[in-house]
Short mmCIF file of C-alpha atoms in Angstrom, two decimals:
data_model
loop_
_atom_site.label_atom_id
_atom_site.label_comp_id
_atom_site.label_asym_id
_atom_site.label_seq_id
_atom_site.Cartn_x
_atom_site.Cartn_y
_atom_site.Cartn_z
CA MET F 304 -157.79 72.48 140.24
CA MET F 305 -161.50 71.57 140.54
CA PHE F 306 -160.68 68.84 143.06
CA LYS F 307 -158.90 71.41 145.28
CA GLU F 308 -161.95 73.74 145.02
CA ILE F 309 -164.26 70.91 146.09
CA ILE F 310 -162.13 70.22 149.14
CA HIS F 311 -161.97 74.01 149.85
CA TYR F 312 -165.76 74.41 149.82
CA PHE F 313 -166.38 71.32 151.94
CA ARG F 314 -163.99 72.54 154.58
CA ASN F 315 -165.28 76.09 154.71
CA PRO F 316 -168.34 75.58 156.93
CA TYR F 317 -166.10 74.36 159.79
CA LYS F 318 -163.57 77.16 159.63
CA SER F 319 -163.65 79.83 162.33
CA PHE F 320 -166.02 82.76 161.79
CA GLU F 321 -163.09 85.17 161.71
CA THR F 322 -161.36 83.12 159.01
CA LEU F 323 -164.60 83.00 157.02
CA LYS F 324 -165.09 86.77 157.31
CA ARG F 325 -161.59 87.36 155.94
CA LEU F 326 -162.23 84.93 153.08
CA GLN F 327 -165.56 86.55 152.30
CA TRP F 328 -164.09 90.07 152.29
CA GLN F 329 -161.24 89.01 150.02
CA LYS F 330 -163.71 87.52 147.56
CA LEU F 331 -165.96 90.58 147.75
CA GLN F 332 -163.10 92.99 146.97
CA SER F 333 -162.03 90.73 144.08
CA VAL F 334 -165.61 90.80 142.68
CA LEU F 335 -165.84 94.58 142.93
CA HIS F 336 -162.54 95.14 141.12
CA TYR F 337 -163.42 92.50 138.49
CA ALA F 338 -166.86 94.00 137.81
CA TYR F 339 -165.48 97.51 137.46
CA ALA F 340 -162.77 96.35 135.03
CA GLN F 341 -164.81 93.84 133.01
CA VAL F 342 -168.47 94.87 133.08
CA PRO F 343 -169.52 98.13 131.32
CA PHE F 344 -172.75 98.24 133.33
CA TYR F 345 -170.93 98.35 136.66
CA ARG F 346 -168.15 100.68 135.49
CA ASP F 347 -170.79 103.23 134.54
CA ARG F 348 -172.77 102.55 137.79
CA PHE F 349 -169.72 103.06 139.97
CA ASP F 350 -168.61 106.19 138.12
CA ARG F 351 -172.02 107.80 138.35
CA ALA F 352 -172.01 107.05 142.11
CA GLY F 353 -168.50 108.56 142.38
CA ILE F 354 -166.99 105.39 143.83
CA LYS F 355 -163.99 103.21 143.01
CA PRO F 356 -163.72 99.57 144.19
CA SER F 357 -160.59 100.43 146.15
CA GLU F 358 -162.68 102.84 148.29
CA ILE F 359 -164.83 99.95 149.64
CA ARG F 360 -162.94 99.23 152.84
CA SER F 361 -165.75 98.19 155.21
CA ALA F 362 -169.30 96.83 155.12
CA SER F 363 -170.71 100.34 155.70
CA ASP F 364 -168.90 101.48 152.52
CA MET F 365 -171.15 99.18 150.50
CA PHE F 366 -173.93 101.71 150.86
CA ARG F 367 -172.05 103.96 148.43
CA ILE F 368 -172.90 101.33 145.74
CA PRO F 369 -176.53 101.65 144.63
CA VAL F 370 -178.82 98.69 145.23
CA LEU F 371 -179.63 96.78 142.03
CA THR F 372 -183.33 96.18 141.36
CA LYS F 373 -184.95 93.52 139.21
CA GLU F 374 -186.12 96.22 136.81
CA GLU F 375 -182.55 97.50 136.42
CA LEU F 376 -181.32 93.94 135.86
CA ARG F 377 -183.85 93.42 133.05
CA ASP F 378 -183.10 96.74 131.43
CA ALA F 379 -179.36 96.09 131.51
CA GLY F 380 -179.67 93.20 129.07
CA PHE F 381 -176.31 91.77 127.97
CA ASP F 382 -174.46 94.90 129.17
CA ILE F 383 -174.23 93.27 132.54
CA LEU F 384 -172.18 90.36 131.11
CA ALA F 385 -168.44 90.51 131.73
CA GLY F 386 -165.94 90.92 128.88
CA GLY F 387 -164.86 87.51 127.63
CA HIS F 388 -168.22 86.05 128.71
CA ASN F 389 -170.57 88.19 126.59
CA ASN F 390 -171.67 85.38 124.31
CA PRO F 391 -174.79 83.99 126.02
CA ALA F 392 -174.74 80.90 123.79
CA LYS F 393 -171.59 79.72 125.56
CA LEU F 394 -172.97 80.24 129.08
CA LYS F 395 -175.40 78.37 131.29
CA LYS F 396 -178.72 80.20 131.44
CA SER F 397 -181.20 80.34 134.30
CA THR F 398 -184.54 82.14 133.91
CA THR F 399 -186.99 83.10 136.66
CA SER F 400 -190.54 81.84 136.39
CA GLY F 401 -191.77 85.38 135.80
CA SER F 402 -194.69 85.27 138.27
CA THR F 403 -194.90 89.03 137.90
CA GLY F 404 -195.13 88.66 134.13
CA GLN F 405 -191.55 89.87 133.65
CA PRO F 406 -189.01 87.02 133.80
CA THR F 407 -185.30 87.71 134.17
CA SER F 408 -182.35 85.62 133.02
CA SER F 409 -179.00 84.99 134.72
CA TYR F 410 -175.88 83.58 133.06
CA PHE F 411 -173.02 81.45 134.51
CA THR F 412 -169.77 80.02 133.37
CA LEU F 413 -169.55 76.23 133.53
CA ARG F 414 -167.27 76.42 136.55
CA ASP F 415 -169.55 78.78 138.49
CA TRP F 416 -172.59 76.75 137.48
CA PHE F 417 -171.01 73.60 138.89
CA ILE F 418 -170.18 75.38 142.20
CA LEU F 419 -173.55 77.05 142.66
CA LYS F 420 -175.91 74.54 141.12
CA PHE F 421 -174.29 71.33 142.29
CA LEU F 422 -171.39 71.67 144.73
CA LEU F 423 -173.02 74.04 147.31
CA LYS F 424 -176.32 72.13 147.07
CA TYR F 425 -174.66 68.83 147.65
CA ARG F 426 -172.63 70.31 150.57
CA SER F 427 -175.74 71.31 152.47
CA LYS F 428 -177.60 68.08 151.74
CA ARG F 429 -174.62 66.02 152.79
CA ILE F 430 -174.51 67.85 156.16
CA CYS F 431 -178.20 66.94 156.59
CA GLY F 432 -177.34 63.24 156.03
CA PHE F 433 -177.94 62.78 152.33
CA TYR F 434 -175.64 60.46 150.36
CA PRO F 435 -176.03 60.48 146.54
CA VAL F 436 -176.20 57.09 144.83
CA ILE F 437 -176.84 55.44 148.21
CA HIS F 438 -180.05 57.44 148.72
CA LYS F 439 -182.72 57.46 146.03
CA VAL F 440 -184.15 60.90 145.21
CA VAL F 441 -187.32 62.18 143.59
CA LEU F 442 -187.45 65.81 142.43
CA VAL F 443 -190.90 67.44 142.06
CA ASN F 444 -190.56 70.14 139.37
CA ALA F 445 -192.71 72.33 137.12
CA ASN F 446 -191.52 70.79 133.84
CA PRO F 447 -194.08 69.28 131.46
CA GLU F 448 -194.72 65.57 131.82
CA GLU F 449 -192.96 64.79 128.51
CA ALA F 450 -189.78 66.57 129.69
CA VAL F 451 -189.87 64.65 132.96
CA LEU F 452 -190.10 61.34 131.07
CA ARG F 453 -187.08 62.28 128.94
CA GLU F 454 -185.17 63.26 132.06
CA ASN F 455 -185.87 59.93 133.77
CA LYS F 456 -184.51 57.99 130.77
CA LYS F 457 -181.11 59.57 130.99
CA ILE F 458 -178.37 57.11 132.00
CA ILE F 459 -176.79 59.47 134.54
CA ASN F 460 -180.05 59.84 136.43
CA LYS F 461 -180.48 56.07 136.55
CA LEU F 462 -176.89 55.71 137.78
CA ILE F 463 -177.30 58.22 140.59
CA ARG F 464 -180.79 56.86 141.37
CA LYS F 465 -182.69 60.09 140.72
CA ARG F 466 -186.19 60.42 139.36
CA SER F 467 -188.42 63.38 138.56
CA VAL F 468 -192.13 63.94 138.63
CA SER F 469 -194.08 66.88 137.22
CA ILE F 470 -196.23 69.09 139.37
CA ASN F 471 -198.67 68.98 136.43
CA GLN F 472 -199.26 65.25 137.03
CA LYS F 473 -201.90 64.00 139.38
CA ILE F 474 -200.95 63.07 142.94
CA GLU F 475 -202.06 59.53 142.20
CA ASP F 476 -199.42 59.29 139.49
CA HIS F 477 -196.79 60.54 141.92
CA LEU F 478 -197.81 57.90 144.48
CA THR F 479 -197.35 55.22 141.86
CA VAL F 480 -193.77 56.43 141.30
CA TYR F 481 -193.13 56.55 145.07
CA ARG F 482 -194.40 52.99 145.57
CA GLN F 483 -192.29 51.59 142.76
CA PHE F 484 -189.11 53.67 143.31
CA LYS F 485 -189.25 53.88 147.14
CA PRO F 486 -187.34 57.19 147.43
CA ASP F 487 -185.25 58.07 150.47
CA VAL F 488 -185.33 61.84 149.71
CA LEU F 489 -188.00 64.09 148.23
CA TYR F 490 -187.41 67.64 146.94
CA GLY F 491 -190.14 70.05 146.04
CA THR F 492 -192.15 73.14 147.05
CA VAL F 493 -193.93 73.56 150.42
CA SER F 494 -197.29 73.79 148.73
CA TYR F 495 -196.75 70.49 146.91
CA PHE F 496 -195.97 68.63 150.14
CA ASN F 497 -198.96 70.29 151.80
CA GLU F 498 -201.11 69.05 148.99
CA LEU F 499 -199.62 65.55 149.21
CA LYS F 500 -200.22 65.60 152.98
CA ASN F 501 -203.85 66.50 152.52
CA PHE F 502 -204.35 63.81 149.86
CA LEU F 503 -202.85 61.16 152.11
CA LEU F 504 -205.10 62.18 155.04
CA LYS F 505 -208.26 62.43 153.00
CA ASN F 506 -207.78 59.05 151.33
CA GLN F 507 -206.25 57.30 154.40
CA ILE F 508 -203.26 56.09 152.42
CA ASN F 509 -200.43 54.16 154.00
CA TRP F 510 -197.27 56.15 153.28
CA LEU F 511 -193.78 54.80 152.62
CA LYS F 512 -191.93 57.26 154.75
CA PRO F 513 -188.76 58.79 153.18
CA LYS F 514 -185.69 59.71 155.28
CA MET F 515 -185.94 63.44 154.58
CA ILE F 516 -187.66 66.14 152.55
CA PHE F 517 -186.15 69.33 151.19
CA THR F 518 -188.32 72.33 150.31
CA SER F 519 -187.57 75.58 148.48
CA GLY F 520 -189.22 78.29 146.43
CA GLU F 521 -191.90 79.17 149.02
CA ILE F 522 -192.07 80.20 152.60
CA ASN F 523 -192.22 77.22 154.96
CA TYR F 524 -194.25 78.45 157.91
CA PRO F 525 -193.74 76.63 161.21
CA GLN F 526 -197.21 75.12 161.48
CA THR F 527 -197.19 74.00 157.84
CA ARG F 528 -193.80 72.35 158.32
CA LYS F 529 -194.97 70.66 161.53
CA GLU F 530 -197.97 69.10 159.78
CA ILE F 531 -195.92 67.96 156.75
CA GLU F 532 -193.38 66.31 159.06
CA ARG F 533 -196.17 64.64 161.08
CA VAL F 534 -198.01 63.19 158.19
CA LEU F 535 -195.08 62.36 155.92
CA GLY F 536 -193.11 60.97 158.84
CA CYS F 537 -189.69 62.53 158.28
CA PRO F 538 -187.75 65.78 158.86
CA CYS F 539 -188.31 68.62 156.42
CA TYR F 540 -185.37 70.96 155.70
CA ASP F 541 -185.97 74.29 154.01
CA ILE F 542 -183.70 76.16 151.59
CA TYR F 543 -183.56 79.87 150.81
CA GLY F 544 -182.45 80.87 147.37
CA SER F 545 -183.42 82.23 143.99
CA THR F 546 -182.93 81.64 140.33
CA GLU F 547 -180.39 84.48 140.18
CA PHE F 548 -178.21 83.08 142.98
CA LYS F 549 -179.21 79.46 143.50
CA GLU F 550 -178.82 78.21 147.12
CA VAL F 551 -178.08 81.17 149.41
CA ALA F 552 -178.96 79.64 152.82
CA TRP F 553 -180.16 76.32 154.20
CA GLU F 554 -181.22 74.44 157.31
CA CYS F 555 -179.21 71.71 159.01
CA SER F 556 -180.68 69.04 161.27
CA HIS F 557 -180.67 71.42 164.31
CA LYS F 558 -182.93 73.93 162.56
CA LEU F 559 -181.70 76.95 164.46
CA GLY F 560 -182.01 79.03 161.31
CA TYR F 561 -180.75 79.09 157.76
CA HIS F 562 -176.93 78.82 157.45
CA ILE F 563 -175.83 81.49 154.99
CA ASN F 564 -173.30 80.30 152.38
CA MET F 565 -170.98 83.15 153.24
CA ASP F 566 -168.14 81.75 151.11
CA ALA F 567 -170.32 82.31 148.01
CA TYR F 568 -172.47 85.32 148.92
CA PHE F 569 -172.19 88.60 150.79
CA VAL F 570 -175.67 89.05 152.30
CA GLU F 571 -176.79 92.40 153.77
CA PHE F 572 -179.91 93.09 155.79
CA ILE F 573 -180.70 96.77 155.39
CA ASN F 574 -183.27 99.24 156.61
CA ASN F 575 -183.25 103.03 156.10
CA ASN F 576 -179.87 102.94 154.45
CA ARG F 577 -178.11 101.15 157.34
CA HIS F 578 -177.25 97.59 158.25
CA VAL F 579 -179.71 96.31 160.85
CA SER F 580 -178.71 94.63 164.13
CA ALA F 581 -179.10 90.99 164.85
CA PHE F 582 -182.80 89.91 165.08
CA GLU F 583 -183.89 93.21 163.46
CA GLU F 584 -185.82 92.83 160.25
CA GLY F 585 -184.29 94.19 157.07
CA ARG F 586 -184.38 93.94 153.31
CA ILE F 587 -182.24 91.19 151.95
CA VAL F 588 -179.57 92.48 149.53
CA ILE F 589 -177.07 90.00 148.04
CA THR F 590 -173.75 90.16 146.23
CA SER F 591 -172.64 86.94 144.51
CA LEU F 592 -168.99 86.03 145.11
CA VAL F 593 -169.05 83.28 142.49
CA ASN F 594 -170.25 84.45 139.08
CA GLN F 595 -167.63 85.67 136.60
CA ALA F 596 -170.06 85.79 133.67
CA MET F 597 -172.66 87.99 135.27
CA PRO F 598 -171.70 89.50 138.63
CA LEU F 599 -174.66 90.62 140.76
CA ILE F 600 -173.70 93.35 143.19
CA ARG F 601 -176.10 94.48 145.92
CA TYR F 602 -179.08 92.84 144.24
CA ASP F 603 -182.38 93.38 146.03
CA GLN F 604 -184.15 90.05 146.40
CA GLY F 605 -187.42 91.69 147.26
CA ASP F 606 -187.43 89.72 150.55
CA THR F 607 -187.08 90.63 154.20
CA GLY F 608 -185.48 88.69 156.99
CA MET F 609 -183.16 88.75 160.04
CA TYR F 610 -179.66 87.43 160.83
CA THR F 611 -177.60 86.25 163.79
CA ASN F 612 -173.97 85.15 164.07
CA GLY F 613 -172.90 81.97 165.82
CA GLY F 614 -172.37 78.35 165.00
CA CYS F 615 -174.39 75.28 165.86
CA ALA F 616 -173.73 71.82 167.29
CA ASP F 617 -172.71 70.53 163.84
CA GLY F 618 -169.63 72.78 164.07
CA ILE F 619 -170.86 74.96 161.24
CA ASN F 620 -169.78 78.63 161.71
CA PHE F 621 -171.79 80.24 158.94
CA PRO F 622 -174.09 82.99 160.22
CA PHE F 623 -177.84 82.38 160.42
CA MET F 624 -180.73 83.89 158.42
CA HIS F 625 -184.07 83.94 160.23
CA SER F 626 -187.74 84.76 159.63
CA VAL F 627 -187.86 85.28 155.89
CA THR F 628 -191.46 86.38 156.32
CA GLY F 629 -192.30 87.24 152.76
CA ARG F 630 -191.65 89.34 149.74
CA SER F 631 -191.42 92.99 150.71
CA MET F 632 -193.71 93.85 147.78
CA ASP F 633 -196.44 91.76 149.38
CA TYR F 634 -196.54 93.66 152.68
CA TYR F 635 -199.94 95.05 153.31
CA GLU F 636 -200.26 98.86 153.34
CA LEU F 637 -203.37 99.77 155.36
CA SER F 638 -205.57 102.86 155.14
CA ASP F 639 -204.25 104.23 158.45
CA GLY F 640 -200.66 104.08 157.23
CA ARG F 641 -199.65 100.91 158.98
CA ARG F 642 -197.62 98.24 157.15
CA ILE F 643 -198.57 94.67 158.19
CA ALA F 644 -196.27 91.68 157.63
CA PRO F 645 -198.44 88.89 156.08
CA PHE F 646 -196.73 86.40 158.43
CA SER F 647 -198.94 87.58 161.31
CA LEU F 648 -202.02 86.85 159.25
CA VAL F 649 -200.79 83.39 158.26
CA VAL F 650 -200.08 82.57 161.93
CA ALA F 651 -203.63 83.60 162.81
CA VAL F 652 -205.08 81.01 160.43
CA HIS F 653 -202.80 78.40 161.91
CA GLU F 654 -203.85 79.35 165.46
CA CYS F 655 -207.60 79.38 164.75
CA ALA F 656 -208.12 76.85 162.03
CA ALA F 657 -205.07 74.68 161.27
CA HIS F 658 -206.95 71.46 161.96
CA ALA F 659 -209.95 72.53 159.83
CA VAL F 660 -208.26 73.93 156.73
CA GLN F 661 -206.67 72.00 153.83
CA GLN F 662 -205.35 75.05 152.09
CA PHE F 663 -205.69 78.84 152.22
CA GLN F 664 -204.59 82.05 150.59
CA ILE F 665 -204.59 85.63 151.90
CA ILE F 666 -205.12 88.48 149.44
CA GLN F 667 -205.16 92.23 150.03
CA LYS F 668 -207.78 93.70 147.70
CA SER F 669 -207.55 97.30 148.94
CA SER F 670 -206.24 99.30 151.87
CA ASP F 671 -209.26 98.25 153.93
CA LEU F 672 -210.22 94.81 152.53
CA ILE F 673 -208.43 91.45 153.17
CA VAL F 674 -209.85 88.27 151.52
CA ILE F 675 -208.99 84.87 152.94
CA LYS F 676 -209.64 81.98 150.56
CA ILE F 677 -210.10 78.70 152.37
CA VAL F 678 -210.35 75.12 151.19
CA PRO F 679 -212.00 73.59 154.26
CA ASN F 680 -212.17 70.05 155.52
CA ARG F 681 -215.05 68.48 157.44
CA GLN F 682 -213.94 70.03 160.73
CA PHE F 683 -214.43 73.59 159.51
CA THR F 684 -217.45 75.21 161.30
CA PRO F 685 -219.11 78.58 161.53
CA VAL F 686 -217.54 78.92 165.02
CA ILE F 687 -214.04 78.57 163.53
CA GLU F 688 -214.86 81.13 160.88
CA GLN F 689 -216.14 83.53 163.55
CA ASN F 690 -212.97 83.07 165.67
CA LEU F 691 -210.84 83.79 162.62
CA HIS F 692 -212.73 87.01 161.96
CA LYS F 693 -212.16 88.06 165.62
CA ARG F 694 -208.47 87.28 165.43
CA TYR F 695 -208.04 89.34 162.24
CA HIS F 696 -209.92 92.20 163.83
CA GLN F 697 -207.41 92.15 166.70
CA ILE F 698 -204.50 92.31 164.23
CA LEU F 699 -205.87 94.68 161.64
CA GLY F 700 -208.23 96.91 163.66
CA GLY F 701 -211.76 97.97 162.98
CA ASN F 702 -211.07 99.90 159.74
CA VAL F 703 -210.17 96.80 157.80
CA VAL F 704 -212.82 94.38 156.57
CA THR F 705 -211.94 90.67 156.33
CA ARG F 706 -213.90 88.47 153.95
CA ILE F 707 -213.63 84.67 154.13
CA GLU F 708 -214.36 82.86 150.84
CA ILE F 709 -214.88 79.07 150.88
CA VAL F 710 -213.47 77.63 147.63
CA LYS F 711 -212.78 74.15 146.22
CA GLU F 712 -209.16 74.89 145.30
CA ILE F 713 -206.51 77.56 145.30
CA GLU F 714 -205.17 78.36 141.84
CA ARG F 715 -201.44 78.29 141.17
CA ASP F 716 -199.64 81.29 139.74
CA SER F 717 -197.84 81.33 136.37
CA SER F 718 -194.79 79.64 137.93
CA ASN F 719 -196.98 76.74 139.11
CA LYS F 720 -196.60 77.71 142.77
CA TYR F 721 -199.19 78.59 145.38
CA ARG F 722 -198.72 82.12 146.59
CA LEU F 723 -199.85 81.97 150.21
CA VAL F 724 -200.02 85.72 150.56
CA ARG F 725 -200.23 88.45 147.92
CA SER F 726 -201.41 91.99 147.45
CA GLU F 727 -203.52 93.28 144.57
CA PHE F 728 -203.49 96.76 146.05
CA LYS F 729 -201.01 99.25 144.58
#
């Protein structure tokens, strides 16, 4: 049965869009009926909304189902587990890093874990040209060094030629692993590869170029990606996902956008209680089509993005996700009522100072104060700083003060990631 499923999932990207839409809708209806019958949390939620699963006949009907927030997910506890799967000890558990101080946990059956954690991930990597066992892989993760050493000793990882390094180790230690292991593929966060890029440039180190890099967990801005690819000497493919869902969308070699795994997720882009049009920005709301233990229905990712339909030259007919510009909670609310996407402020730094900045972070302190922390290199000058002030004035207007702080390093958050943009203003 599992073999048939593997074949099914590997064929799906190349099916016609109409066929995929029918498959997706069948799975969605099955999930809604299953959740209503098996999950007390959803039965109560549907009843309070005055809706039955059989009444969801079109995408617009989905608005009758309330959006599920992270706070509601945390408060639900084990009530959101389906009957027959309500013993967490028998399920696979995945917990968010809790960068907000409030981590959440998701649970999966072994079958669903295999599909979401391994099968879909391998499918996208394979389309990008990755062959397991043939290609050697290094994963850069946030585990302690001791855990990484234990992981590397496992027979299975030696057989499939996979190694791990900890983000807590020094870059010099990573380079030792890279020289000895000679990986074909690297997988980590954008900020890690940006840090590696800066280290190589600063120390003029000859780099053993891998075949490809995969990034996830942070926004991969165009200029950052361009510099990583230039210095590390290989293509960089980005992945959009989360702990709750795993890999939702991914880039292929044509990089026309992120292919949405529509055979595993029903993704909505919404604004003012309606589905937005193509290339119109909206909040990203996701329903998992593959999680019997803990169905997530209309879960608000806290992100914003755009979509378009249409395949690419690879023959893949999954729709595209575009311009995931940041967490909606990190949008900057200004004193004059405007709401600024941080993406525009990031682009301004790239335009004015990309060649002179090793790392930076943009923080909203109040409705009229933006702080830009910069780790400069030798090319950073007062003129560049002045030009950056002018550019921010054009974007933000005269009522918002921008303060540039020169620092030695940018601190990571509790999840060991660099948050490029954030807001401390509530």
